PDB file of C-alpha atoms in Angstrom:
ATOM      1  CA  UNK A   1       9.678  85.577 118.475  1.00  0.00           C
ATOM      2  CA  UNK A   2       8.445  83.914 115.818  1.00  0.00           C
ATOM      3  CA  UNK A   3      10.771  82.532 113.224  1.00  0.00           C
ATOM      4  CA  UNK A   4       9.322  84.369 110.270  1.00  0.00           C
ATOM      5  CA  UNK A   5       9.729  87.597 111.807  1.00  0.00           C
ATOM      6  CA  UNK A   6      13.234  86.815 113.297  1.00  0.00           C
ATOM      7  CA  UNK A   7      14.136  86.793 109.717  1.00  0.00           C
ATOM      8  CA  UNK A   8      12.326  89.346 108.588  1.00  0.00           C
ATOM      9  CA  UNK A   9      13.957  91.653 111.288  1.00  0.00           C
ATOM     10  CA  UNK A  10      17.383  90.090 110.343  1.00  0.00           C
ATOM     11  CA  UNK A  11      17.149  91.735 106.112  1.00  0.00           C
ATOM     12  CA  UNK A  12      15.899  94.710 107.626  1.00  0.00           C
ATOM     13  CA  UNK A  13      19.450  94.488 109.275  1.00  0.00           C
ATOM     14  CA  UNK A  14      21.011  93.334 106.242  1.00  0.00           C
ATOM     15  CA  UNK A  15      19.539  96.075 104.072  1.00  0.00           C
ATOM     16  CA  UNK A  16      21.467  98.394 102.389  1.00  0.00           C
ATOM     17  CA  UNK A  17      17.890 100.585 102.782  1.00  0.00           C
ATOM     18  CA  UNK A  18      19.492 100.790 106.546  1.00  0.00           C
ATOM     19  CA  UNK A  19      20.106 104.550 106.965  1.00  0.00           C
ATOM     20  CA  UNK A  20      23.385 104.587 108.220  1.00  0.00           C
ATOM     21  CA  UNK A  21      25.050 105.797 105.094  1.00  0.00           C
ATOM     22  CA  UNK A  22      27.195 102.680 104.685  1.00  0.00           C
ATOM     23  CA  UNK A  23      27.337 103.162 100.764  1.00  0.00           C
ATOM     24  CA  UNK A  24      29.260 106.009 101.115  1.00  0.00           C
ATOM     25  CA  UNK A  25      32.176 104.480 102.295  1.00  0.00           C
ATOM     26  CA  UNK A  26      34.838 101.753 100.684  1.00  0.00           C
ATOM     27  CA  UNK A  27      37.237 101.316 103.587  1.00  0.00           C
ATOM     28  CA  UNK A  28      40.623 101.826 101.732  1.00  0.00           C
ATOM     29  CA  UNK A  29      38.691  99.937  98.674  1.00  0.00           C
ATOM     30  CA  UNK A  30      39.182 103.342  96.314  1.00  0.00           C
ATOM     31  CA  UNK A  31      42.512 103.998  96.941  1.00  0.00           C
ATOM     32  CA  UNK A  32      43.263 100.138  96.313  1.00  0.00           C
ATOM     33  CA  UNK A  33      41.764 101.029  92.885  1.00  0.00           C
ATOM     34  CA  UNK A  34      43.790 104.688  92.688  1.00  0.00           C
ATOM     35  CA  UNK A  35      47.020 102.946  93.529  1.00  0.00           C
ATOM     36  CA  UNK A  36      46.826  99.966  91.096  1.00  0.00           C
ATOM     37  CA  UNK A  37      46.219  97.374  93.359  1.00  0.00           C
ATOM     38  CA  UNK A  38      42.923  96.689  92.313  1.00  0.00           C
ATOM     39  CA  UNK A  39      41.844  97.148  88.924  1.00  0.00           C
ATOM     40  CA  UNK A  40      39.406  94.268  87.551  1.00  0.00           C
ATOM     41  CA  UNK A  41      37.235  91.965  89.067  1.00  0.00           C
ATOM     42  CA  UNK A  42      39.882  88.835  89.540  1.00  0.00           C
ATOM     43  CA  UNK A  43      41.497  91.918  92.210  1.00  0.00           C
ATOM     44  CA  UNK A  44      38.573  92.951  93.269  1.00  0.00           C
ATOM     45  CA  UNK A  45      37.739  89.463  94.292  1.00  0.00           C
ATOM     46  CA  UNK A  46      41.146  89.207  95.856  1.00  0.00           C
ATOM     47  CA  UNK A  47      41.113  92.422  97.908  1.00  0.00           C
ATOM     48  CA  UNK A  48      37.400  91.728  99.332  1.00  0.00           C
ATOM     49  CA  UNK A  49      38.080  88.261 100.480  1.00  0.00           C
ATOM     50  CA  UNK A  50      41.074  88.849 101.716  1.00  0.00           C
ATOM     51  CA  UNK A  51      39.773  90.989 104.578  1.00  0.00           C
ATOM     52  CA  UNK A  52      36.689  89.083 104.867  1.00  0.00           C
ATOM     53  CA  UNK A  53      38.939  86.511 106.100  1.00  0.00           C
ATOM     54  CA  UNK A  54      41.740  87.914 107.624  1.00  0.00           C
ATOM     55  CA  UNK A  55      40.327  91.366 108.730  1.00  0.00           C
ATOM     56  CA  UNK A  56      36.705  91.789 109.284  1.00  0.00           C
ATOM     57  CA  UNK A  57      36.635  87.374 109.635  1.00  0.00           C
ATOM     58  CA  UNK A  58      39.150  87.594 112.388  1.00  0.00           C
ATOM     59  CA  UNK A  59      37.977  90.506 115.197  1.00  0.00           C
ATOM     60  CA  UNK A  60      34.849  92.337 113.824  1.00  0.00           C
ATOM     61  CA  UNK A  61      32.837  89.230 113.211  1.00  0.00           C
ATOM     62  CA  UNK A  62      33.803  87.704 116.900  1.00  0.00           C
ATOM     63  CA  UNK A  63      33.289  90.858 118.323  1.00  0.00           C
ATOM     64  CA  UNK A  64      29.745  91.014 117.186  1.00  0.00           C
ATOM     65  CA  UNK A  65      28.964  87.683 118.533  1.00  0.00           C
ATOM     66  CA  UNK A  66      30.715  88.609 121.764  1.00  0.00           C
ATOM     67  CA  UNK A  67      28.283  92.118 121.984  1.00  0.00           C
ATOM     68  CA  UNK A  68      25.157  90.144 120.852  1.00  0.00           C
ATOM     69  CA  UNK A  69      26.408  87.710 123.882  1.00  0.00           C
ATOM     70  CA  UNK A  70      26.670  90.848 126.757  1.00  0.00           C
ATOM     71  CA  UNK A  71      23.219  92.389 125.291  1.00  0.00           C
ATOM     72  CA  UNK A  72      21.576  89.270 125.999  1.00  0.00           C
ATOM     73  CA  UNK A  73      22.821  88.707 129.263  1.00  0.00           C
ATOM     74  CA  UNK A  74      22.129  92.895 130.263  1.00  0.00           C
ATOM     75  CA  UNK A  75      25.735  93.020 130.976  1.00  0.00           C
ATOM     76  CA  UNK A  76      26.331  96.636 129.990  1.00  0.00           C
ATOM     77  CA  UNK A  77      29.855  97.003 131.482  1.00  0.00           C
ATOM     78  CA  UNK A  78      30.945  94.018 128.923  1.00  0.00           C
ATOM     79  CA  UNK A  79      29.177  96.017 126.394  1.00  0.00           C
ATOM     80  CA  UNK A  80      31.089  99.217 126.973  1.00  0.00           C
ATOM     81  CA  UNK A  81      34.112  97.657 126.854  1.00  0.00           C
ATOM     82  CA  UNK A  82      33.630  95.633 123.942  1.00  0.00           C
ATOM     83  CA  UNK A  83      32.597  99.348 122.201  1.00  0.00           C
ATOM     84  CA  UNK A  84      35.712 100.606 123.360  1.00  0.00           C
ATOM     85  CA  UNK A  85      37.516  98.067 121.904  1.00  0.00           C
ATOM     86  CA  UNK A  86      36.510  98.305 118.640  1.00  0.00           C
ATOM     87  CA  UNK A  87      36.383 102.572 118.559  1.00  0.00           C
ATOM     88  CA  UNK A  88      40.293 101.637 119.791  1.00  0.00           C
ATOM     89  CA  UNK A  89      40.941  99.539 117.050  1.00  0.00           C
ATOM     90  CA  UNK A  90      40.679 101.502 114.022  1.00  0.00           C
ATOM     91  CA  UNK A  91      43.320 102.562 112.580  1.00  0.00           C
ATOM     92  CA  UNK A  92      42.571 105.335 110.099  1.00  0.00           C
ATOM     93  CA  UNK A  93      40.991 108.855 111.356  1.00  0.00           C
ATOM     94  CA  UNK A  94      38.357 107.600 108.327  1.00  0.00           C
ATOM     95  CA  UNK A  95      37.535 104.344 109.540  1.00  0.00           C
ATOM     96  CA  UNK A  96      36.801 106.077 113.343  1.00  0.00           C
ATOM     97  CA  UNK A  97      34.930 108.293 111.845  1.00  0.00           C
ATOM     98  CA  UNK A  98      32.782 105.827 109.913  1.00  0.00           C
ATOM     99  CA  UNK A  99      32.338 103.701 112.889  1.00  0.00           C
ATOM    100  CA  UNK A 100      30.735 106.706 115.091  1.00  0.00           C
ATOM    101  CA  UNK A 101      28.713 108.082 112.018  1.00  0.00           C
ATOM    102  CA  UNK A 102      27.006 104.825 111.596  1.00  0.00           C
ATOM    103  CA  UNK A 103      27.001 104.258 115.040  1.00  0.00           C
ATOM    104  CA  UNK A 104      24.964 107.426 115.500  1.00  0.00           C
ATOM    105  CA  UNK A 105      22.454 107.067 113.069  1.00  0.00           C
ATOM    106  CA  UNK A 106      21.715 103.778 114.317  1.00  0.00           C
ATOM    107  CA  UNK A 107      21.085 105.059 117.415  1.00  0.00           C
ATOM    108  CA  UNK A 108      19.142 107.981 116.209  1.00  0.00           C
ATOM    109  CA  UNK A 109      17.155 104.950 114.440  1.00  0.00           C
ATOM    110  CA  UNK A 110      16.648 102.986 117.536  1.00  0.00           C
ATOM    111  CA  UNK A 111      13.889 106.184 118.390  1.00  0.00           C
ATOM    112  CA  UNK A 112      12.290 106.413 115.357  1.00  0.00           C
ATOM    113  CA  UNK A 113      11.532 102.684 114.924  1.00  0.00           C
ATOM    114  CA  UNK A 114       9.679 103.092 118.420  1.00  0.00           C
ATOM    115  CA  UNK A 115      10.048  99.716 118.653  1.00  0.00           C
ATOM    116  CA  UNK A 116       9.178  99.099 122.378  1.00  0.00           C
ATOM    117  CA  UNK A 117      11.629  95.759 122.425  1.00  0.00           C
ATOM    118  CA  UNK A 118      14.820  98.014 122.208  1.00  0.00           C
ATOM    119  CA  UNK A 119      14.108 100.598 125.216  1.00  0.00           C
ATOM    120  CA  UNK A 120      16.486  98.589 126.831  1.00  0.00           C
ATOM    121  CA  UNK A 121      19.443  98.938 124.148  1.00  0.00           C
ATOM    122  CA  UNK A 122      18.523 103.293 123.454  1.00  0.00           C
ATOM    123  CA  UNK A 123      18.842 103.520 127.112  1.00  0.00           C
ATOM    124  CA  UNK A 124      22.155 101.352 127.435  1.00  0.00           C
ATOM    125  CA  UNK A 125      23.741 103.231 124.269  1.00  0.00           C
ATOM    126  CA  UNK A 126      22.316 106.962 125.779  1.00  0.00           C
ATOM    127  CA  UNK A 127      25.245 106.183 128.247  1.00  0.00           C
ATOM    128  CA  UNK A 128      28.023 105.736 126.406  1.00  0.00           C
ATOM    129  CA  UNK A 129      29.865 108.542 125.285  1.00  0.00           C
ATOM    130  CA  UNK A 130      30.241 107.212 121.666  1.00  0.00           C
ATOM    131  CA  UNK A 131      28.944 104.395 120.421  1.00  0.00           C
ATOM    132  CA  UNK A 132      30.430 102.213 117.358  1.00  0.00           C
ATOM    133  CA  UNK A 133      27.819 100.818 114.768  1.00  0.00           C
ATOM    134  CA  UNK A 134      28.394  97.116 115.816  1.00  0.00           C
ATOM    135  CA  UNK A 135      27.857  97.748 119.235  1.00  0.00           C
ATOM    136  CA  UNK A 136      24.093  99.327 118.363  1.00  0.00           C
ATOM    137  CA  UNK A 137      23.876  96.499 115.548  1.00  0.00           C
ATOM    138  CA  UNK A 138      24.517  93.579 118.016  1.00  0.00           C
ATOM    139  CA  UNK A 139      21.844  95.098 120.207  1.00  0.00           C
ATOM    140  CA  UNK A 140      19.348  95.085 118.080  1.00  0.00           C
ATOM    141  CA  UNK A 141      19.410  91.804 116.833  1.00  0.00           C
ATOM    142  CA  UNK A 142      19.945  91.078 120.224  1.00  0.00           C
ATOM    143  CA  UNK A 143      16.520  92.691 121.478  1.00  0.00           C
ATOM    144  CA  UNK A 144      14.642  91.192 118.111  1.00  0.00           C
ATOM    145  CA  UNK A 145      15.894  87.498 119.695  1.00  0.00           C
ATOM    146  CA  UNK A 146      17.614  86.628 116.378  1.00  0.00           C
ATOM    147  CA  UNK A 147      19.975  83.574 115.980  1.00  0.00           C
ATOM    148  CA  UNK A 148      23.690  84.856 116.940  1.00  0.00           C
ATOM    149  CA  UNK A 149      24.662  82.560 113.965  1.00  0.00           C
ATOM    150  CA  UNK A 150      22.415  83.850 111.061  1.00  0.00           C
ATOM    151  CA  UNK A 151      23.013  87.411 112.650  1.00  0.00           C
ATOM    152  CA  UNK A 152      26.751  87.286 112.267  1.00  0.00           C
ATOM    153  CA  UNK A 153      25.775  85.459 108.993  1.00  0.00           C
ATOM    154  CA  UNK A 154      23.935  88.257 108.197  1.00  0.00           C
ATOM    155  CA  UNK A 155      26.597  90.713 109.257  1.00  0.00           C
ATOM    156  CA  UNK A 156      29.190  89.599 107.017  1.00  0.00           C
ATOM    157  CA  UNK A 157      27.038  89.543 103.796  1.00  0.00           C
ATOM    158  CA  UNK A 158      25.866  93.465 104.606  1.00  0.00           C
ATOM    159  CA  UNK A 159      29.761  94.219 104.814  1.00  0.00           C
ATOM    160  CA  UNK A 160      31.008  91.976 101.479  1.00  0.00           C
ATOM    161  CA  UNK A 161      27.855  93.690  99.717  1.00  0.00           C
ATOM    162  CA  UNK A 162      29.207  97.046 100.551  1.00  0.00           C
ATOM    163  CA  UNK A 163      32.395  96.556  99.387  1.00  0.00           C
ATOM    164  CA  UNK A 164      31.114  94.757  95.954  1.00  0.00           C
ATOM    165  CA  UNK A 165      28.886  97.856  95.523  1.00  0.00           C
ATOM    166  CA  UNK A 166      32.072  99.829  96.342  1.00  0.00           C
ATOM    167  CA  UNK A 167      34.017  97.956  93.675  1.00  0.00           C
ATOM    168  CA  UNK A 168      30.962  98.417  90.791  1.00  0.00           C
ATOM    169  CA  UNK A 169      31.643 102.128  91.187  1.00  0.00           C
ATOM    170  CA  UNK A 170      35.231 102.477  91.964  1.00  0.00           C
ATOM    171  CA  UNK A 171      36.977 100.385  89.244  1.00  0.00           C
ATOM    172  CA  UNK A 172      34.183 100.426  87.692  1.00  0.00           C
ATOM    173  CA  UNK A 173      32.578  97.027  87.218  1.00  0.00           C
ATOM    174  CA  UNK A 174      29.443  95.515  85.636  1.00  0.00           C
ATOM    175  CA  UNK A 175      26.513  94.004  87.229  1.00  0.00           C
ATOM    176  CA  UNK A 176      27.438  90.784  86.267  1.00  0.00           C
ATOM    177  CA  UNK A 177      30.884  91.017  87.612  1.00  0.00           C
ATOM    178  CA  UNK A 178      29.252  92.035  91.038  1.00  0.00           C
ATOM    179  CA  UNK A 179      26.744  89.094  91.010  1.00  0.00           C
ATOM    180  CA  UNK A 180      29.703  87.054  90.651  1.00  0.00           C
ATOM    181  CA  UNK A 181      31.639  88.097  93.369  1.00  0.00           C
ATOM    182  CA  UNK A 182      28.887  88.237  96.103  1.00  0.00           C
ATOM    183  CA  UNK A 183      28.534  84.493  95.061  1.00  0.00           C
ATOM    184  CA  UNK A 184      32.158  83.944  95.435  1.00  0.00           C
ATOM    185  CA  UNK A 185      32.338  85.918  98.883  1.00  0.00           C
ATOM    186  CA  UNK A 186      28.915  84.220  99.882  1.00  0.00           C
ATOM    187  CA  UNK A 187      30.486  81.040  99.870  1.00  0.00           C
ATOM    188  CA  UNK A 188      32.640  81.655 101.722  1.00  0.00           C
ATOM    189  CA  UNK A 189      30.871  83.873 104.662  1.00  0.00           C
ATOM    190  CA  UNK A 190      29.143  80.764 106.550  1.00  0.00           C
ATOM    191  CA  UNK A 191      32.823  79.302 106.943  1.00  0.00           C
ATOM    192  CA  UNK A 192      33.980  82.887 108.142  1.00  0.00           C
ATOM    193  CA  UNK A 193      30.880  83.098 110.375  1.00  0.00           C
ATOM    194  CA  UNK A 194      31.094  79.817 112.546  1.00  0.00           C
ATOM    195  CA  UNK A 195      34.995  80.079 112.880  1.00  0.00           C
ATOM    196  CA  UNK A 196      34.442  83.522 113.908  1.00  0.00           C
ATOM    197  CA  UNK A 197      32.271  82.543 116.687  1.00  0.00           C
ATOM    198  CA  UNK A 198      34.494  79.701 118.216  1.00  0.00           C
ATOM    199  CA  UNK A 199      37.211  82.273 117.951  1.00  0.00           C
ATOM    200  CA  UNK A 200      38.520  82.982 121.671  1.00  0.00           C
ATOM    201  CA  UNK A 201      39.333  86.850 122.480  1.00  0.00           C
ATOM    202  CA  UNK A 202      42.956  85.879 122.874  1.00  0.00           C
ATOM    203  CA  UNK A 203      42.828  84.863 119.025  1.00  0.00           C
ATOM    204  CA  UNK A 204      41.184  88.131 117.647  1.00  0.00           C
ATOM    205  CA  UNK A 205      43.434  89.502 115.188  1.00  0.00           C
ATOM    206  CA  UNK A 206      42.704  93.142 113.078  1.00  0.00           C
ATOM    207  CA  UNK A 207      46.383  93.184 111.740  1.00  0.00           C
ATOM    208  CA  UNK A 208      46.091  93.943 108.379  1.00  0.00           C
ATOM    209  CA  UNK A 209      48.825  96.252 107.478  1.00  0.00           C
ATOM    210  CA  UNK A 210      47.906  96.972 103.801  1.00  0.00           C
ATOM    211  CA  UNK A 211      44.466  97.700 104.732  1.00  0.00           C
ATOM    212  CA  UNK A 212      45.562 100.323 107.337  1.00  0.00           C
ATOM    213  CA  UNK A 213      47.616 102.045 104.884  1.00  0.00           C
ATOM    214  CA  UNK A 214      45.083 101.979 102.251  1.00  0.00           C
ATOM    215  CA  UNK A 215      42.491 103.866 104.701  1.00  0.00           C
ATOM    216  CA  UNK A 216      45.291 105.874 105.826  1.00  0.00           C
ATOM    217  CA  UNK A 217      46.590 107.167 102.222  1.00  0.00           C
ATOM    218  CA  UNK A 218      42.648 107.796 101.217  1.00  0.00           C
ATOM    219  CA  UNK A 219      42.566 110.822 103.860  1.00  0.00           C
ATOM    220  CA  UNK A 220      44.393 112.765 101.356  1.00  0.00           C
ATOM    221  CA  UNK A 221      43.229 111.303  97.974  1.00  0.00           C
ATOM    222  CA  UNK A 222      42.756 114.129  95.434  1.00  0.00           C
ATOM    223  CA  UNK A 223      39.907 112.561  93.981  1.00  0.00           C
ATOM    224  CA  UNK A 224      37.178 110.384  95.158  1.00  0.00           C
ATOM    225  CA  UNK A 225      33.811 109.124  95.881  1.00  0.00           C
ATOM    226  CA  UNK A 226      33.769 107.891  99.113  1.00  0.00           C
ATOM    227  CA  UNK A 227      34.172 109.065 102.632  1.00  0.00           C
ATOM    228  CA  UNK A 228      36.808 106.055 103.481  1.00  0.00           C
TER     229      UNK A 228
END
């Protein structure tokens, strides 16, 4: 594929346009702000790139490379069981539920693009019972022959930017403040990214206690904007 369209295909991954409905969820981010924990943009910062590194850094991000790894080589068994993995690994009813939302409407996606280059990855995800969103992500840019590198890249900035936007709204913060922190957190993504991909399986990690709790206590928030 040629290398302009590899990256045009990659921002149309990156987009928050994507309709998967990622903007309605914070991940534990709103109850951080309920509870105190974060309440300016110096905590903000904290909280986001915190789990970009120790969190999402350390068994999402590998995990993606790893499914954009089995799509490539057609091995659909490794594929399933990577997807089980991660629908295994969250922690919160919210955060399973995200997952398999997003998941869905990716898939539901995968149709309407009708895009013949991912008949292949429709007809791989038509036979799993659920599918998580990075399992259908990693396919695609899979099929589209993007770089594993600027994909996980890629990954990682769509996540940070969701939680930033989640932040803007939550604490609240300004515009300003955002900018700021996406250049913070985008500093430090391309580190995050290439450790993440010489990461062996035995060395994922998701064990983030205060994270689980904060998804866990946002189930029965009184008030709130966001799904998670």
């Amino acid at each position: 594929m040629n290398p302009q369209l590899q990256l045009a295909r990659l921002l149309q991954l990156a987009s928050p346009a994507l309709p998967v409905g990622a903007y309605t969820y914070s991940q534990g981010l709103e109850w951080a702000v309920e509870s105190g924990v974060v309440r300016d943009e110096a905590s903000a910062g904290r909280w986001i790139a915190d789990l970009l590194r120790h969190g999402i850094g350390r068994y999402e991000a590998p995990l993606v490379f790893a499914l954009m790894a089995a799509w490539t080589a057609a091995d659909a068994a490794e594929v399933a069981c990577l997807n089980d993995e991660f629908l295994a690994s969250r922690e919160a009813a919210e955060l399973r539920a995200e997952t398999a939302q997003m998941g869905f409407s990716l898939c539901r996606l995968l149709r309407d693009l009708r895009d013949d280059s991912l008949a292949g990855v429709a007809a791989a995800v038509d036979a799993l019972p659920e599918v998580a969103f990075p399992t259908v992500w990693a396919g695609i840019a899979a099929a589209w022959q993007i770089d594993p590198q600027a994909a996980l890249t890629a990954y990682l900035w769509s996540w940070a930017e969701n939680q930033v936007m989640a932040a803007l709204k939550a604490v609240p913060l300004g515009q300003a403040a955002g900018q700021r922190l996406l250049a913070g957190l985008g500093r430090q993504i391309p580190t995050v990214a290439v450790d993440a991909r010489k990461l062996p399986e035995t060395g994922w990690s998701n064990f983030t206690p205060a994270f689980a709790i904060a998804c866990a206590r946002h189930e029965t928030q009184y008030s709130r904007l966001f799904r998670s």
